[in-house]
Amino acid sequence: MARARQFDREAALDLAMNEFWQKGYSAVSVKSLCEQLGITRSSFYHSFGSLDALFEEAMGLYLRYNPMLELENPKLTAVQAIRRCFKVLCKLRAKDKQHRGCLIINNLNEGYAMPVKTAKSLQAKIDNSINALEATVERGKVEGLISPAQNSRALALCLQSLATGINTLSMQVHSEEELWGIADTTLSGLGF
Amino acid sequence: MARARQFDREAALDLAMNEFWQKGYSAVSVKSLCEQLGITRSSFYHSFGSLDALFEEAMGLYLRYNPMLELENPKLTAVQAIRRCFKVLCKLRAKDKQHRGCLIINNLNEGYAMPVKTAKSLQAKIDNSINALEATVERGKVEGLISPAQNSRALALCLQSLATGINTLSMQVHSEEELWGIADTTLSGLGF
DNA sequence: ATCTTATTGTACATATGTGTACAATAAGAT
DNA sequence: ATCTTATTGTACACATATGTACAATAAGAT
């Protein structure tokens, strides 16, 4: 059998995720990551392939804690699920002492620095979110809690816009009450 | 008298603004700017001092076209001004063929790459926007169009969140109708 | 014509970053 | 004990980037 890895790959991925989150893709270099990890670039390229491959892995890890997953919660009605989803989001952002906002949204404007494939995969995450919201609105119509006269796509865009706004504002507005105030007021106004 | 400048300073500032807008602060270097401008770094440092001084100038130029300026329009009621402001924003973002979103918001997550002073000046722009919105809500109360029972700061945060959401979404949602749909629906829900 | 001085050109010293190549290492299966 | 092979260490060859220093340039006021 071959020589074993001398460093903790999970811990390295975790650190990388945090770097991309805080500083953004184009401010993260292979060199600086390796220095923080105490490994050589040689080890890095062997384990991760490239910086953008690592970035994709980091996005994957990040999305394991995605508040939008609440939308699939089978115990909740569509409207409850949407409200819960925003509640969880506000709690999560307020709890973050580093006020990092959202990794995905923070990196949307770094497209030029990435391989095209990576930039597209990033944008696809937003599309997925919009689609999940739209599906939940549709579910709300079936459940009779949302008027079928409403345009589901348009409502989903309102919700995605709200999520984006809260994520970004959370970098400067740190109080959970204020963040939830935004969500609650806007959701109520939209009929949720 | 001294030797005259050989390049167009305004044009250079314009190009720099666009670079910061499209690529973000940490993806812009003095070297690449100079190469695009066909000037030496020597000339650059003489004219602009440093990259972050240029960035501050670029923000200043950018904000000369700020849709939030509609809030000060004396011919409009507070509610009209707020709606107009979002209408102008949607039009502006949809018209941008490069889908750059908002320079200020795009760079909020680049704070780590900048001198602290510059990062703070960036965040102050957001605070200014929130304060301008809050003042307009207050004006609406005076005009009798907004209930005095409402929390002005909370409503201002809802509006700032909406503006942020639209700015960011505009990088992927290019239709003016869809963007305005988000603004119109959300504004109506909030009572504007 | 000369002088002043902002601007420009060129060079230096240094730091950071990338990607590859190849030899040395070591875990554990045979 | 030997062998296999992923991992690690070291080095090479570049490319990119920063900030400063100082001499050369040229516009136009005197």
Tab-separated table of C-alpha atoms (C1' of nucleotides) in Angstrom:
chain	number	residue	atom	x	y	z
A	1	MET	CA	0.000	0.000	0.000
A	2	ALA	CA	1.019	3.585	-0.584
A	3	ARG	CA	2.208	6.203	1.852
A	4	ALA	CA	-0.579	7.760	3.950
A	5	ARG	CA	-1.569	11.420	3.815
A	6	GLN	CA	0.215	13.441	6.505
A	7	PHE	CA	-2.436	16.160	6.924
A	8	ASP	CA	-6.157	16.305	7.652
A	9	ARG	CA	-7.891	16.716	4.326
A	10	GLU	CA	-11.233	17.616	5.924
A	11	ALA	CA	-9.624	20.320	8.039
A	12	ALA	CA	-7.886	21.695	4.968
A	13	LEU	CA	-11.167	21.807	3.054
A	14	ASP	CA	-12.752	23.553	5.975
A	15	LEU	CA	-10.059	26.191	6.107
A	16	ALA	CA	-10.281	26.711	2.358
A	17	MET	CA	-14.059	27.119	2.539
A	18	ASN	CA	-13.615	29.795	5.145
A	19	GLU	CA	-10.994	31.611	3.082
A	20	PHE	CA	-13.202	31.656	-0.019
A	21	TRP	CA	-16.098	32.790	2.138
A	22	GLN	CA	-14.285	35.637	3.899
A	23	LYS	CA	-11.963	36.854	1.173
A	24	GLY	CA	-13.461	35.728	-2.108
A	25	TYR	CA	-12.037	33.503	-4.826
A	26	SER	CA	-9.561	35.927	-6.351
A	27	ALA	CA	-8.029	36.819	-2.982
A	28	VAL	CA	-7.184	33.184	-2.228
A	29	SER	CA	-3.981	31.656	-3.565
A	30	VAL	CA	-2.636	28.134	-3.488
A	31	LYS	CA	0.491	29.464	-1.865
A	32	SER	CA	-1.247	31.204	1.042
A	33	LEU	CA	-3.498	28.215	1.672
A	34	CYS	CA	-0.485	25.908	1.802
A	35	GLU	CA	1.355	28.201	4.175
A	36	GLN	CA	-1.611	28.295	6.548
A	37	LEU	CA	-1.974	24.535	6.336
A	38	GLY	CA	1.719	23.859	6.751
A	39	ILE	CA	1.816	21.688	3.640
A	40	THR	CA	3.722	21.984	0.387
A	41	ARG	CA	2.107	22.981	-2.868
A	42	SER	CA	3.107	19.587	-4.092
A	43	SER	CA	0.812	17.950	-1.537
A	44	PHE	CA	-1.894	20.438	-2.346
A	45	TYR	CA	-2.013	19.766	-6.061
A	46	HIS	CA	-1.947	16.032	-5.369
A	47	SER	CA	-4.902	16.153	-2.999
A	48	PHE	CA	-7.080	18.794	-4.606
A	49	GLY	CA	-6.020	19.020	-8.222
A	50	SER	CA	-6.426	22.766	-8.578
A	51	LEU	CA	-7.705	25.833	-6.796
A	52	ASP	CA	-11.022	25.846	-8.606
A	53	ALA	CA	-11.576	22.134	-7.992
A	54	LEU	CA	-11.091	22.926	-4.306
A	55	PHE	CA	-13.469	25.856	-4.634
A	56	GLU	CA	-16.153	23.559	-6.019
A	57	GLU	CA	-15.562	21.157	-3.134
A	58	ALA	CA	-15.798	24.062	-0.718
A	59	MET	CA	-19.135	25.117	-2.212
A	60	GLY	CA	-20.358	21.564	-1.787
A	61	LEU	CA	-19.387	21.548	1.861
A	62	TYR	CA	-20.914	24.988	2.365
A	63	LEU	CA	-24.256	23.938	0.924
A	64	ARG	CA	-24.571	21.038	3.336
A	65	TYR	CA	-25.788	23.671	5.825
A	66	ASN	CA	-28.039	25.542	3.373
A	67	PRO	CA	-31.144	27.030	5.053
A	68	MET	CA	-33.019	26.482	1.784
A	69	LEU	CA	-33.029	22.783	2.672
A	70	GLU	CA	-35.885	23.662	5.048
A	71	LEU	CA	-38.057	23.989	1.952
A	72	GLU	CA	-38.036	20.192	1.590
A	73	ASN	CA	-39.093	19.633	5.219
A	74	PRO	CA	-42.116	17.299	4.830
A	75	LYS	CA	-43.663	18.258	8.164
A	76	LEU	CA	-44.301	21.851	7.099
A	77	THR	CA	-46.780	23.499	4.763
A	78	ALA	CA	-45.259	25.490	1.938
A	79	VAL	CA	-45.827	28.785	3.740
A	80	GLN	CA	-44.462	27.435	7.016
A	81	ALA	CA	-41.443	26.037	5.191
A	82	ILE	CA	-40.685	29.357	3.554
A	83	ARG	CA	-40.968	31.247	6.829
A	84	ARG	CA	-38.867	28.640	8.638
A	85	CYS	CA	-36.260	28.845	5.937
A	86	PHE	CA	-35.836	32.583	6.444
A	87	LYS	CA	-35.898	32.213	10.211
A	88	VAL	CA	-33.050	29.729	10.032
A	89	LEU	CA	-31.173	31.998	7.652
A	90	CYS	CA	-31.434	35.008	9.975
A	91	LYS	CA	-30.360	32.951	12.968
A	92	LEU	CA	-27.400	31.519	11.070
A	93	ARG	CA	-26.176	34.878	9.808
A	94	ALA	CA	-26.604	36.628	13.147
A	95	LYS	CA	-24.728	33.837	14.886
A	96	ASP	CA	-21.704	34.217	12.609
A	97	LYS	CA	-19.185	36.253	14.577
A	98	GLN	CA	-17.194	36.899	11.419
A	99	HIS	CA	-20.173	38.338	9.523
A	100	ARG	CA	-19.235	36.547	6.338
A	101	GLY	CA	-22.605	36.683	4.609
A	102	CYS	CA	-23.154	33.935	2.029
A	103	LEU	CA	-20.218	32.233	0.319
A	104	ILE	CA	-22.127	31.752	-2.936
A	105	ILE	CA	-23.451	35.296	-3.214
A	106	ASN	CA	-20.145	36.797	-2.116
A	107	ASN	CA	-18.426	35.083	-5.015
A	108	LEU	CA	-20.944	35.846	-7.764
A	109	ASN	CA	-18.907	38.838	-8.849
A	110	GLU	CA	-15.635	36.914	-9.062
A	111	GLY	CA	-16.656	35.152	-12.257
A	112	TYR	CA	-13.908	36.805	-14.286
A	113	ALA	CA	-11.208	35.304	-12.085
A	114	MET	CA	-12.508	31.735	-12.400
A	115	PRO	CA	-12.566	29.158	-15.173
A	116	VAL	CA	-15.859	29.575	-17.057
A	117	LYS	CA	-17.053	26.175	-15.868
A	118	THR	CA	-16.663	27.182	-12.224
A	119	ALA	CA	-18.408	30.517	-12.714
A	120	LYS	CA	-21.340	28.702	-14.313
A	121	SER	CA	-21.553	26.178	-11.531
A	122	LEU	CA	-21.719	29.089	-9.096
A	123	GLN	CA	-24.570	30.762	-10.967
A	124	ALA	CA	-26.349	27.428	-11.182
A	125	LYS	CA	-26.525	27.379	-7.387
A	126	ILE	CA	-28.613	30.559	-7.511
A	127	ASP	CA	-30.841	29.109	-10.217
A	128	ASN	CA	-31.354	26.012	-8.080
A	129	SER	CA	-32.422	28.196	-5.196
A	130	ILE	CA	-34.906	30.119	-7.347
A	131	ASN	CA	-36.291	26.857	-8.693
A	132	ALA	CA	-36.657	25.374	-5.213
A	133	LEU	CA	-38.534	28.478	-4.107
A	134	GLU	CA	-40.756	28.361	-7.166
A	135	ALA	CA	-41.562	24.689	-6.537
A	136	THR	CA	-42.498	25.509	-2.963
A	137	VAL	CA	-44.785	28.329	-4.088
A	138	GLU	CA	-46.436	25.857	-6.466
A	139	ARG	CA	-46.825	23.480	-3.563
A	140	GLY	CA	-48.486	26.293	-1.619
A	141	LYS	CA	-51.014	26.697	-4.396
A	142	VAL	CA	-51.852	22.989	-4.275
A	143	GLU	CA	-52.236	23.251	-0.510
A	144	GLY	CA	-54.618	26.146	-1.035
A	145	LEU	CA	-52.535	28.597	0.998
A	146	ILE	CA	-51.420	30.655	-1.975
A	147	SER	CA	-53.760	32.062	-4.603
A	148	PRO	CA	-53.362	30.347	-7.986
A	149	ALA	CA	-53.625	33.795	-9.555
A	150	GLN	CA	-50.107	34.610	-8.362
A	151	ASN	CA	-47.155	34.192	-10.712
A	152	SER	CA	-44.993	31.545	-9.063
A	153	ARG	CA	-41.783	32.513	-10.828
A	154	ALA	CA	-42.279	36.176	-9.921
A	155	LEU	CA	-42.905	35.327	-6.271
A	156	ALA	CA	-39.881	33.046	-6.230
A	157	LEU	CA	-37.766	35.925	-7.528
A	158	CYS	CA	-39.086	38.153	-4.731
A	159	LEU	CA	-38.064	35.528	-2.217
A	160	GLN	CA	-34.636	35.011	-3.758
A	161	SER	CA	-34.144	38.756	-3.744
A	162	LEU	CA	-35.097	38.853	-0.069
A	163	ALA	CA	-32.675	36.054	0.772
A	164	THR	CA	-29.920	37.794	-1.155
A	165	GLY	CA	-30.618	41.086	0.566
A	166	ILE	CA	-30.546	39.521	4.016
A	167	ASN	CA	-27.383	37.582	3.272
A	168	THR	CA	-25.556	40.674	2.115
A	169	LEU	CA	-26.948	43.040	4.751
A	170	SER	CA	-25.976	40.546	7.447
A	171	MET	CA	-22.365	41.583	6.870
A	172	GLN	CA	-23.239	44.967	8.402
A	173	VAL	CA	-26.450	44.380	10.320
A	174	HIS	CA	-25.566	41.879	13.021
A	175	SER	CA	-28.719	41.770	15.142
A	176	GLU	CA	-30.906	38.716	14.620
A	177	GLU	CA	-33.956	40.789	15.536
A	178	GLU	CA	-33.268	43.345	12.834
A	179	LEU	CA	-32.565	40.684	10.228
A	180	TRP	CA	-35.689	38.755	11.107
A	181	GLY	CA	-37.592	42.042	11.106
A	182	ILE	CA	-36.674	42.454	7.435
A	183	ALA	CA	-37.683	38.897	6.630
A	184	ASP	CA	-40.892	38.883	8.651
A	185	THR	CA	-42.148	42.232	7.383
A	186	THR	CA	-41.343	41.448	3.755
A	187	LEU	CA	-42.721	37.897	3.882
A	188	SER	CA	-45.959	39.128	5.452
A	189	GLY	CA	-46.238	41.812	2.792
A	190	LEU	CA	-45.835	39.158	0.114
A	191	GLY	CA	-48.595	37.072	1.675
A	192	PHE	CA	-46.471	34.440	3.424
B	1	MET	CA	5.036	75.704	-16.186
B	2	ALA	CA	5.431	71.981	-15.828
B	3	ARG	CA	5.099	69.274	-18.408
B	4	ALA	CA	1.483	68.408	-19.277
B	5	ARG	CA	-0.109	65.009	-18.659
B	6	GLN	CA	0.064	62.808	-21.763
B	7	PHE	CA	-3.032	60.694	-21.077
B	8	ASP	CA	-6.708	61.327	-20.371
B	9	ARG	CA	-7.142	61.131	-16.619
B	10	GLU	CA	-10.940	61.004	-16.840
B	11	ALA	CA	-10.820	58.125	-19.303
B	12	ALA	CA	-8.400	56.286	-17.049
B	13	LEU	CA	-10.687	56.756	-14.053
B	14	ASP	CA	-13.572	55.505	-16.128
B	15	LEU	CA	-11.711	52.377	-17.144
B	16	ALA	CA	-10.641	51.751	-13.566
B	17	MET	CA	-14.215	52.135	-12.317
B	18	ASN	CA	-15.319	49.537	-14.808
B	19	GLU	CA	-12.563	47.141	-13.800
B	20	PHE	CA	-13.429	47.413	-10.103
B	21	TRP	CA	-17.088	46.984	-11.001
B	22	GLN	CA	-16.670	43.918	-13.186
B	23	LYS	CA	-13.819	42.137	-11.473
B	24	GLY	CA	-13.732	43.399	-7.915
B	25	TYR	CA	-10.967	45.166	-6.014
B	26	SER	CA	-8.677	42.227	-5.432
B	27	ALA	CA	-8.707	41.184	-9.075
B	28	VAL	CA	-7.479	44.598	-10.234
B	29	SER	CA	-3.756	45.399	-10.242
B	30	VAL	CA	-1.846	48.568	-10.947
B	31	LYS	CA	0.102	46.692	-13.569
B	32	SER	CA	-2.909	45.480	-15.549
B	33	LEU	CA	-4.555	48.890	-15.394
B	34	CYS	CA	-1.397	50.539	-16.718
B	35	GLU	CA	-1.080	48.036	-19.514
B	36	GLN	CA	-4.657	48.651	-20.606
B	37	LEU	CA	-4.142	52.400	-20.413
B	38	GLY	CA	-0.810	52.330	-22.205
B	39	ILE	CA	0.883	54.280	-19.416
B	40	THR	CA	3.763	53.471	-17.098
B	41	ARG	CA	3.284	52.675	-13.429
B	42	SER	CA	5.335	55.745	-12.781
B	43	SER	CA	2.653	57.919	-14.368
B	44	PHE	CA	-0.009	56.001	-12.528
B	45	TYR	CA	1.403	56.519	-9.056
B	46	HIS	CA	1.968	60.194	-9.872
B	47	SER	CA	-1.612	60.772	-10.968
B	48	PHE	CA	-3.537	58.557	-8.578
B	49	GLY	CA	-1.287	57.952	-5.592
B	50	SER	CA	-2.283	54.360	-4.984
B	51	LEU	CA	-4.732	51.703	-6.060
B	52	ASP	CA	-7.077	52.281	-3.169
B	53	ALA	CA	-7.044	56.047	-3.647
B	54	LEU	CA	-8.121	55.323	-7.210
B	55	PHE	CA	-10.759	52.937	-5.931
B	56	GLU	CA	-12.198	55.673	-3.728
B	57	GLU	CA	-12.242	58.031	-6.706
B	58	ALA	CA	-13.955	55.334	-8.768
B	59	MET	CA	-16.638	54.917	-6.097
B	60	GLY	CA	-17.169	58.669	-6.174
B	61	LEU	CA	-17.636	58.637	-9.925
B	62	TYR	CA	-19.906	55.608	-9.690
B	63	LEU	CA	-22.191	57.266	-7.162
B	64	ARG	CA	-22.772	60.274	-9.389
B	65	TYR	CA	-25.327	58.027	-11.158
B	66	ASN	CA	-26.843	56.579	-7.973
B	67	PRO	CA	-30.588	55.829	-8.332
B	68	MET	CA	-30.942	56.610	-4.610
B	69	LEU	CA	-30.527	60.282	-5.587
B	70	GLU	CA	-34.183	60.112	-6.677
B	71	LEU	CA	-35.065	60.125	-2.999
B	72	GLU	CA	-34.104	63.809	-2.842
B	73	ASN	CA	-36.300	64.716	-5.820
B	74	PRO	CA	-38.403	67.614	-4.445
B	75	LYS	CA	-41.233	67.118	-6.925
B	76	LEU	CA	-42.174	63.714	-5.536
B	77	THR	CA	-43.880	62.523	-2.387
B	78	ALA	CA	-41.872	60.137	-0.238
B	79	VAL	CA	-43.744	57.128	-1.555
B	80	GLN	CA	-43.447	58.284	-5.152
B	81	ALA	CA	-39.754	58.944	-4.657
B	82	ILE	CA	-39.145	55.473	-3.288
B	83	ARG	CA	-41.020	53.825	-6.129
B	84	ARG	CA	-39.259	56.002	-8.697
B	85	CYS	CA	-35.935	55.156	-7.154
B	86	PHE	CA	-36.513	51.424	-7.638
B	87	LYS	CA	-37.903	51.955	-11.115
B	88	VAL	CA	-34.736	53.792	-12.114
B	89	LEU	CA	-32.621	51.081	-10.515
B	90	CYS	CA	-34.350	48.291	-12.447
B	91	LYS	CA	-34.057	50.202	-15.700
B	92	LEU	CA	-30.382	50.910	-15.102
B	93	ARG	CA	-29.492	47.312	-14.242
B	94	ALA	CA	-31.488	45.829	-17.113
B	95	LYS	CA	-29.867	48.242	-19.554
B	96	ASP	CA	-26.356	47.154	-18.545
B	97	LYS	CA	-25.232	44.699	-21.226
B	98	GLN	CA	-22.398	43.552	-19.016
B	99	HIS	CA	-24.692	42.693	-16.088
B	100	ARG	CA	-22.288	44.114	-13.553
B	101	GLY	CA	-24.723	44.612	-10.690
B	102	CYS	CA	-23.674	47.302	-8.212
B	103	LEU	CA	-20.027	48.293	-7.781
B	104	ILE	CA	-20.455	49.019	-4.066
B	105	ILE	CA	-22.284	45.819	-3.179
B	106	ASN	CA	-20.009	43.716	-5.367
B	107	ASN	CA	-17.013	44.916	-3.388
B	108	LEU	CA	-18.437	44.562	0.124
B	109	ASN	CA	-16.817	41.164	0.481
B	110	GLU	CA	-13.373	42.373	-0.624
B	111	GLY	CA	-12.746	44.199	2.635
B	112	TYR	CA	-9.868	41.935	3.605
B	113	ALA	CA	-7.917	42.913	0.510
B	114	MET	CA	-8.209	46.649	1.133
B	115	PRO	CA	-6.720	49.076	3.640
B	116	VAL	CA	-9.087	49.274	6.613
B	117	LYS	CA	-9.918	52.881	5.812
B	118	THR	CA	-11.104	51.979	2.329
B	119	ALA	CA	-13.198	49.067	3.573
B	120	LYS	CA	-14.883	51.361	6.066
B	121	SER	CA	-15.590	54.001	3.460
B	122	LEU	CA	-17.237	51.274	1.381
B	123	GLN	CA	-19.460	50.154	4.249
B	124	ALA	CA	-20.307	53.790	4.976
B	125	LYS	CA	-21.862	54.013	1.514
B	126	ILE	CA	-24.362	51.344	2.534
B	127	ASP	CA	-25.081	53.114	5.808
B	128	ASN	CA	-25.683	56.327	3.885
B	129	SER	CA	-28.163	54.533	1.700
B	130	ILE	CA	-30.014	53.091	4.699
B	131	ASN	CA	-30.085	56.513	6.334
B	132	ALA	CA	-31.405	58.175	3.179
B	133	LEU	CA	-34.162	55.580	2.978
B	134	GLU	CA	-35.011	56.045	6.642
B	135	ALA	CA	-35.198	59.813	6.201
B	136	THR	CA	-37.547	59.350	3.274
B	137	VAL	CA	-39.780	57.039	5.283
B	138	GLU	CA	-39.868	59.695	7.997
B	139	ARG	CA	-40.828	62.224	5.361
B	140	GLY	CA	-43.616	59.889	4.286
B	141	LYS	CA	-44.962	59.903	7.822
B	142	VAL	CA	-44.979	63.699	7.846
B	143	GLU	CA	-46.783	63.678	4.517
B	144	GLY	CA	-49.356	61.323	6.010
B	145	LEU	CA	-48.735	58.574	3.445
B	146	ILE	CA	-47.056	56.212	5.880
B	147	SER	CA	-48.473	55.220	9.254
B	148	PRO	CA	-46.514	56.674	12.171
B	149	ALA	CA	-46.897	53.294	13.863
B	150	GLN	CA	-44.315	51.830	11.473
B	151	ASN	CA	-40.686	51.507	12.546
B	152	SER	CA	-38.786	53.728	10.121
B	153	ARG	CA	-35.439	52.051	10.594
B	154	ALA	CA	-36.981	48.604	10.088
B	155	LEU	CA	-38.736	49.713	6.923
B	156	ALA	CA	-35.535	51.302	5.653
B	157	LEU	CA	-33.733	47.996	6.180
B	158	CYS	CA	-36.451	46.213	4.184
B	159	LEU	CA	-35.920	48.679	1.352
B	160	GLN	CA	-32.134	48.407	1.492
B	161	SER	CA	-32.477	44.642	1.429
B	162	LEU	CA	-34.716	44.898	-1.617
B	163	ALA	CA	-32.274	47.167	-3.398
B	164	THR	CA	-29.427	44.802	-2.575
B	165	GLY	CA	-31.384	41.800	-3.778
B	166	ILE	CA	-32.277	43.460	-7.066
B	167	ASN	CA	-28.726	44.663	-7.625
B	168	THR	CA	-27.301	41.200	-7.108
B	169	LEU	CA	-30.027	39.307	-8.938
B	170	SER	CA	-29.622	41.642	-11.905
B	171	MET	CA	-26.367	39.849	-12.683
B	172	GLN	CA	-28.429	36.793	-13.651
B	173	VAL	CA	-31.942	38.119	-14.246
B	174	HIS	CA	-31.623	40.488	-17.169
B	175	SER	CA	-35.239	41.355	-17.959
B	176	GLU	CA	-36.404	44.771	-16.782
B	177	GLU	CA	-39.929	43.410	-16.422
B	178	GLU	CA	-38.821	40.645	-14.062
B	179	LEU	CA	-36.655	43.007	-12.008
B	180	TRP	CA	-39.425	45.568	-11.760
B	181	GLY	CA	-41.831	42.768	-10.909
B	182	ILE	CA	-39.718	42.008	-7.825
B	183	ALA	CA	-39.575	45.672	-6.846
B	184	ASP	CA	-43.239	46.436	-7.523
B	185	THR	CA	-44.599	43.366	-5.736
B	186	THR	CA	-42.359	43.815	-2.717
B	187	LEU	CA	-42.907	47.574	-2.465
B	188	SER	CA	-46.681	47.120	-2.658
B	189	GLY	CA	-46.499	44.440	0.023
B	190	LEU	CA	-44.580	46.844	2.241
B	191	GLY	CA	-47.202	49.520	1.734
B	192	PHE	CA	-45.405	51.748	-0.760
C	1	DA	C1'	16.345	81.576	-24.336
C	2	DT	C1'	15.977	80.017	-19.834
C	3	DC	C1'	13.807	78.180	-15.945
C	4	DT	C1'	10.493	75.618	-13.309
C	5	DT	C1'	8.307	71.563	-12.354
C	6	DA	C1'	4.814	67.996	-13.161
C	7	DT	C1'	5.231	64.227	-15.874
C	8	DT	C1'	7.440	60.318	-18.006
C	9	DG	C1'	10.991	56.539	-18.764
C	10	DT	C1'	13.921	53.192	-16.953
C	11	DA	C1'	15.862	50.479	-13.602
C	12	DC	C1'	16.341	48.149	-9.148
C	13	DA	C1'	15.176	45.213	-5.346
C	14	DT	C1'	11.927	42.349	-3.641
C	15	DA	C1'	7.695	39.629	-2.916
C	16	DT	C1'	4.201	36.624	-4.520
C	17	DG	C1'	2.328	33.256	-7.446
C	18	DT	C1'	1.894	29.203	-10.908
C	19	DG	C1'	2.692	24.641	-12.811
C	20	DT	C1'	5.646	20.987	-13.606
C	21	DA	C1'	9.248	17.520	-12.896
C	22	DC	C1'	11.598	14.178	-10.427
C	23	DA	C1'	13.632	12.058	-6.609
C	24	DA	C1'	12.917	10.695	-1.673
C	25	DT	C1'	9.721	8.784	1.671
C	26	DA	C1'	6.899	5.595	4.164
C	27	DA	C1'	2.541	2.700	5.042
C	28	DG	C1'	1.164	-1.713	4.771
C	29	DA	C1'	-0.060	-5.618	1.524
C	30	DT	C1'	2.348	-9.546	-0.424
D	1	DA	C1'	12.009	-8.455	3.658
D	2	DT	C1'	10.397	-6.671	-0.437
D	3	DC	C1'	7.377	-4.235	-3.360
D	4	DT	C1'	3.948	-0.966	-4.662
D	5	DT	C1'	2.439	3.516	-4.938
D	6	DA	C1'	0.282	7.692	-3.051
D	7	DT	C1'	2.401	11.200	-0.807
D	8	DT	C1'	5.972	14.489	0.172
D	9	DG	C1'	10.259	17.449	-0.527
D	10	DT	C1'	12.950	20.194	-3.408
D	11	DA	C1'	14.055	22.605	-7.355
D	12	DC	C1'	13.395	24.897	-11.808
D	13	DA	C1'	11.544	28.274	-14.949
D	14	DC	C1'	8.537	31.683	-15.394
D	15	DA	C1'	4.954	35.248	-14.762
D	16	DT	C1'	2.915	38.767	-12.063
D	17	DA	C1'	3.092	42.416	-8.817
D	18	DT	C1'	4.717	46.276	-5.641
D	19	DG	C1'	7.083	50.551	-4.376
D	20	DT	C1'	10.805	53.444	-4.801
D	21	DA	C1'	14.559	56.124	-6.903
D	22	DC	C1'	16.447	59.047	-10.135
D	23	DA	C1'	17.330	60.851	-14.516
D	24	DA	C1'	15.185	62.532	-18.920
D	25	DT	C1'	11.428	65.187	-20.950
D	26	DA	C1'	8.592	68.962	-22.352
D	27	DA	C1'	4.893	72.689	-21.668
D	28	DG	C1'	4.656	77.270	-21.122
D	29	DA	C1'	5.533	81.234	-17.835
D	30	DT	C1'	9.241	84.509	-17.091
